[in-house]
PDB file of C-alpha atoms in Angstrom:
ATOM      1  CA  ARG A   1       9.710   8.316  -2.959  1.00 68.00           C
ATOM      2  CA  THR A   2       9.748  10.922  -0.205  1.00 82.00           C
ATOM      3  CA  SER A   3       7.416   8.892   1.780  1.00 81.00           C
ATOM      4  CA  VAL A   4       9.616   5.859   1.624  1.00 84.00           C
ATOM      5  CA  GLN A   5      12.547   8.023   2.886  1.00 91.00           C
ATOM      6  CA  SER A   6      10.643   9.611   5.632  1.00 92.00           C
ATOM      7  CA  ALA A   7       9.502   6.179   6.802  1.00 89.00           C
ATOM      8  CA  ALA A   8      13.077   4.936   6.894  1.00 91.00           C
ATOM      9  CA  ILE A   9      14.404   8.082   8.818  1.00 94.00           C
ATOM     10  CA  SER A  10      11.562   7.772  11.232  1.00 94.00           C
ATOM     11  CA  ILE A  11      12.188   4.018  11.939  1.00 93.00           C
ATOM     12  CA  LEU A  12      15.794   4.886  12.458  1.00 94.00           C
ATOM     13  CA  ILE A  13      15.037   7.588  14.934  1.00 95.00           C
ATOM     14  CA  GLN A  14      12.627   5.484  16.819  1.00 95.00           C
ATOM     15  CA  ALA A  15      15.094   2.668  17.169  1.00 94.00           C
ATOM     16  CA  MET A  16      17.869   5.080  18.266  1.00 95.00           C
ATOM     17  CA  GLU A  17      15.341   6.355  20.811  1.00 95.00           C
ATOM     18  CA  ARG A  18      14.428   2.910  22.167  1.00 94.00           C
ATOM     19  CA  ALA A  19      18.057   1.879  22.137  1.00 94.00           C
ATOM     20  CA  ASP A  20      18.970   5.165  23.970  1.00 96.00           C
ATOM     21  CA  SER A  21      22.029   4.872  21.912  1.00 95.00           C
ATOM     22  CA  ARG A  22      23.374   5.819  18.284  1.00 95.00           C
ATOM     23  CA  LEU A  23      25.762   2.930  18.059  1.00 96.00           C
ATOM     24  CA  GLY A  24      24.890   0.550  15.077  1.00 94.00           C
ATOM     25  CA  THR A  25      24.996  -2.581  17.164  1.00 94.00           C
ATOM     26  CA  ASP A  26      22.620  -1.283  19.775  1.00 94.00           C
ATOM     27  CA  VAL A  27      20.183  -0.106  17.099  1.00 93.00           C
ATOM     28  CA  ARG A  28      20.348  -3.230  15.066  1.00 91.00           C
ATOM     29  CA  GLU A  29      19.355  -5.244  18.174  1.00 91.00           C
ATOM     30  CA  ILE A  30      16.291  -3.138  18.762  1.00 91.00           C
ATOM     31  CA  LEU A  31      15.341  -3.386  15.029  1.00 90.00           C
ATOM     32  CA  ALA A  32      15.973  -7.189  15.013  1.00 88.00           C
ATOM     33  CA  ASN A  33      13.466  -7.618  17.896  1.00 87.00           C
ATOM     34  CA  GLN A  34      10.232  -8.750  15.914  1.00 77.00           C
ATOM     35  CA  LEU A  35       8.178  -7.661  18.933  1.00 84.00           C
ATOM     36  CA  ASN A  36       8.983  -3.903  18.012  1.00 84.00           C
ATOM     37  CA  PHE A  37       6.897  -2.064  15.503  1.00 88.00           C
ATOM     38  CA  TYR A  38       7.484   1.395  14.089  1.00 91.00           C
ATOM     39  CA  PRO A  39       4.349   3.704  13.313  1.00 91.00           C
ATOM     40  CA  THR A  40       5.156   5.349   9.753  1.00 88.00           C
ATOM     41  CA  VAL A  41       3.129   6.856   7.056  1.00 82.00           C
ATOM     42  CA  TYR A  42       2.839   3.290   5.696  1.00 79.00           C
ATOM     43  CA  GLY A  43       1.382   1.906   8.927  1.00 82.00           C
ATOM     44  CA  ASN A  44       3.092  -0.240  11.594  1.00 87.00           C
ATOM     45  CA  VAL A  45       6.362  -1.539  10.245  1.00 90.00           C
ATOM     46  CA  SER A  46       8.413  -4.397  11.804  1.00 89.00           C
ATOM     47  CA  PHE A  47      11.247  -6.569  10.738  1.00 88.00           C
ATOM     48  CA  ASP A  48      11.287 -10.507  10.126  1.00 86.00           C
ATOM     49  CA  ASP A  49      14.001 -13.032  10.992  1.00 83.00           C
ATOM     50  CA  ASN A  50      15.971 -12.000   7.813  1.00 85.00           C
ATOM     51  CA  GLY A  51      15.908  -8.335   8.621  1.00 85.00           C
ATOM     52  CA  GLN A  52      13.221  -7.593   5.941  1.00 88.00           C
ATOM     53  CA  ALA A  53      10.579  -5.009   6.694  1.00 87.00           C
ATOM     54  CA  THR A  54       6.904  -6.271   6.889  1.00 85.00           C
ATOM     55  CA  ILE A  55       5.096  -3.474   5.581  1.00 81.00           C
ATOM     56  CA  PRO A  56       1.118  -3.375   5.230  1.00 74.00           C
ATOM     57  CA  ASN A  57       0.245  -3.296   1.596  1.00 77.00           C
ATOM     58  CA  LEU A  58      -2.874  -1.963   0.030  1.00 74.00           C
ATOM     59  CA  LEU A  59      -3.997  -2.566  -3.820  1.00 76.00           C
ATOM     60  CA  LEU A  60      -6.163   0.425  -4.612  1.00 76.00           C
ATOM     61  CA  GLN A  61      -8.562   1.004  -7.836  1.00 73.00           C
ATOM     62  CA  TYR A  62      -9.586   4.601  -8.675  1.00 73.00           C
ATOM     63  CA  GLU A  63     -12.929   5.156 -10.378  1.00 71.00           C
ATOM     64  CA  THR A  64     -14.178   8.363 -11.622  1.00 67.00           C
ATOM     65  CA  PRO A  65     -15.148  10.777 -10.196  1.00 70.00           C
ATOM     66  CA  SER A  66     -12.530  10.588  -7.588  1.00 74.00           C
ATOM     67  CA  LYS A  67     -13.863   7.300  -6.035  1.00 77.00           C
ATOM     68  CA  LEU A  68     -11.351   5.045  -4.349  1.00 78.00           C
ATOM     69  CA  HIS A  69     -11.796   1.135  -3.871  1.00 79.00           C
ATOM     70  CA  VAL A  70      -9.605  -1.229  -1.756  1.00 81.00           C
ATOM     71  CA  MET A  71      -8.978  -4.514  -3.840  1.00 79.00           C
ATOM     72  CA  TYR A  72      -6.453  -5.991  -1.385  1.00 77.00           C
ATOM     73  CA  PRO A  73      -6.081  -7.120   1.431  1.00 79.00           C
ATOM     74  CA  GLN A  74      -9.234  -9.242   1.126  1.00 79.00           C
ATOM     75  CA  GLU A  75     -10.610  -8.316   4.434  1.00 81.00           C
ATOM     76  CA  MET A  76     -10.465  -4.767   3.551  1.00 80.00           C
ATOM     77  CA  LYS A  77     -11.909  -5.154   0.029  1.00 80.00           C
ATOM     78  CA  SER A  78     -14.651  -2.905  -1.263  1.00 80.00           C
ATOM     79  CA  THR A  79     -17.724  -4.694  -1.707  1.00 78.00           C
ATOM     80  CA  ASP A  80     -19.396  -2.061  -3.976  1.00 77.00           C
ATOM     81  CA  PHE A  81     -16.949  -2.507  -6.901  1.00 72.00           C
ATOM     82  CA  GLU A  82     -15.398  -5.287  -9.094  1.00 71.00           C
ATOM     83  CA  LEU A  83     -11.892  -4.904 -10.609  1.00 70.00           C
ATOM     84  CA  VAL A  84     -11.903  -4.547 -14.278  1.00 70.00           C
ATOM     85  CA  TYR A  85      -9.294  -6.771 -15.854  1.00 76.00           C
ATOM     86  CA  PRO A  86      -8.108  -6.602 -18.450  1.00 79.00           C
ATOM     87  CA  LEU A  87      -8.803  -2.976 -19.074  1.00 75.00           C
ATOM     88  CA  PRO A  88     -10.914  -2.224 -22.250  1.00 75.00           C
ATOM     89  CA  THR A  89      -9.306  -0.167 -24.948  1.00 77.00           C
ATOM     90  CA  TRP A  90      -9.148   3.607 -24.549  1.00 74.00           C
ATOM     91  CA  THR A  91     -11.895   4.108 -26.837  1.00 70.00           C
ATOM     92  CA  ASN A  92     -14.142   1.516 -25.145  1.00 71.00           C
ATOM     93  CA  ARG A  93     -13.020   2.935 -21.709  1.00 67.00           C
ATOM     94  CA  ASP A  94     -14.212   6.380 -22.644  1.00 65.00           C
ATOM     95  CA  CYS A  95     -17.556   4.871 -23.768  1.00 64.00           C
ATOM     96  CA  ASN A  96     -17.928   3.245 -20.543  1.00 57.00           C
ATOM     97  CA  VAL A  97     -17.228   6.390 -18.536  1.00 56.00           C
ATOM     98  CA  LEU A  98     -18.750   9.020 -20.674  1.00 56.00           C
ATOM     99  CA  SER A  99     -21.947   7.539 -22.046  1.00 55.00           C
ATOM    100  CA  ASP A 100     -24.937   5.594 -20.841  1.00 55.00           C
ATOM    101  CA  CYS A 101     -24.025   2.396 -22.655  1.00 55.00           C
ATOM    102  CA  GLY A 102     -22.985  -0.490 -20.440  1.00 52.00           C
ATOM    103  CA  PRO A 103     -19.740  -2.569 -20.465  1.00 51.00           C
ATOM    104  CA  SER A 104     -20.099  -5.989 -22.169  1.00 53.00           C
ATOM    105  CA  GLY A 105     -16.832  -8.043 -22.412  1.00 53.00           C
ATOM    106  CA  GLY A 106     -14.671  -4.915 -22.803  1.00 50.00           C
ATOM    107  CA  LEU A 107     -17.001  -3.565 -25.563  1.00 53.00           C
ATOM    108  CA  CYS A 108     -19.610  -0.861 -25.239  1.00 54.00           C
ATOM    109  CA  ASP A 109     -23.251  -1.799 -25.792  1.00 54.00           C
ATOM    110  CA  PRO A 110     -25.085   0.562 -27.966  1.00 49.00           C
TER     111      PRO A 110
END
């Protein structure tokens, strides 16, 4: 959660700098301007008409050994990997990873 807190502090500091003020009304006016975005550890964050943050999201899938695949957003999706859902049982998951047998409907082929 430290990254969330650091992003929030970063946005507040950037907004105060842009407003050249620490007054809440001045800072709020800067934050409410949808044309403003704030670079953070999450990417560029802005706020909509309701004051909700628009934060870029990624859905990631990890594969052994330490390989990362992007599942969402669609335009960034890894093409060399297919999401496994539902996941096989732990026994079959170990079989898929540790042996030469292949996955078949969540079961290991001998």
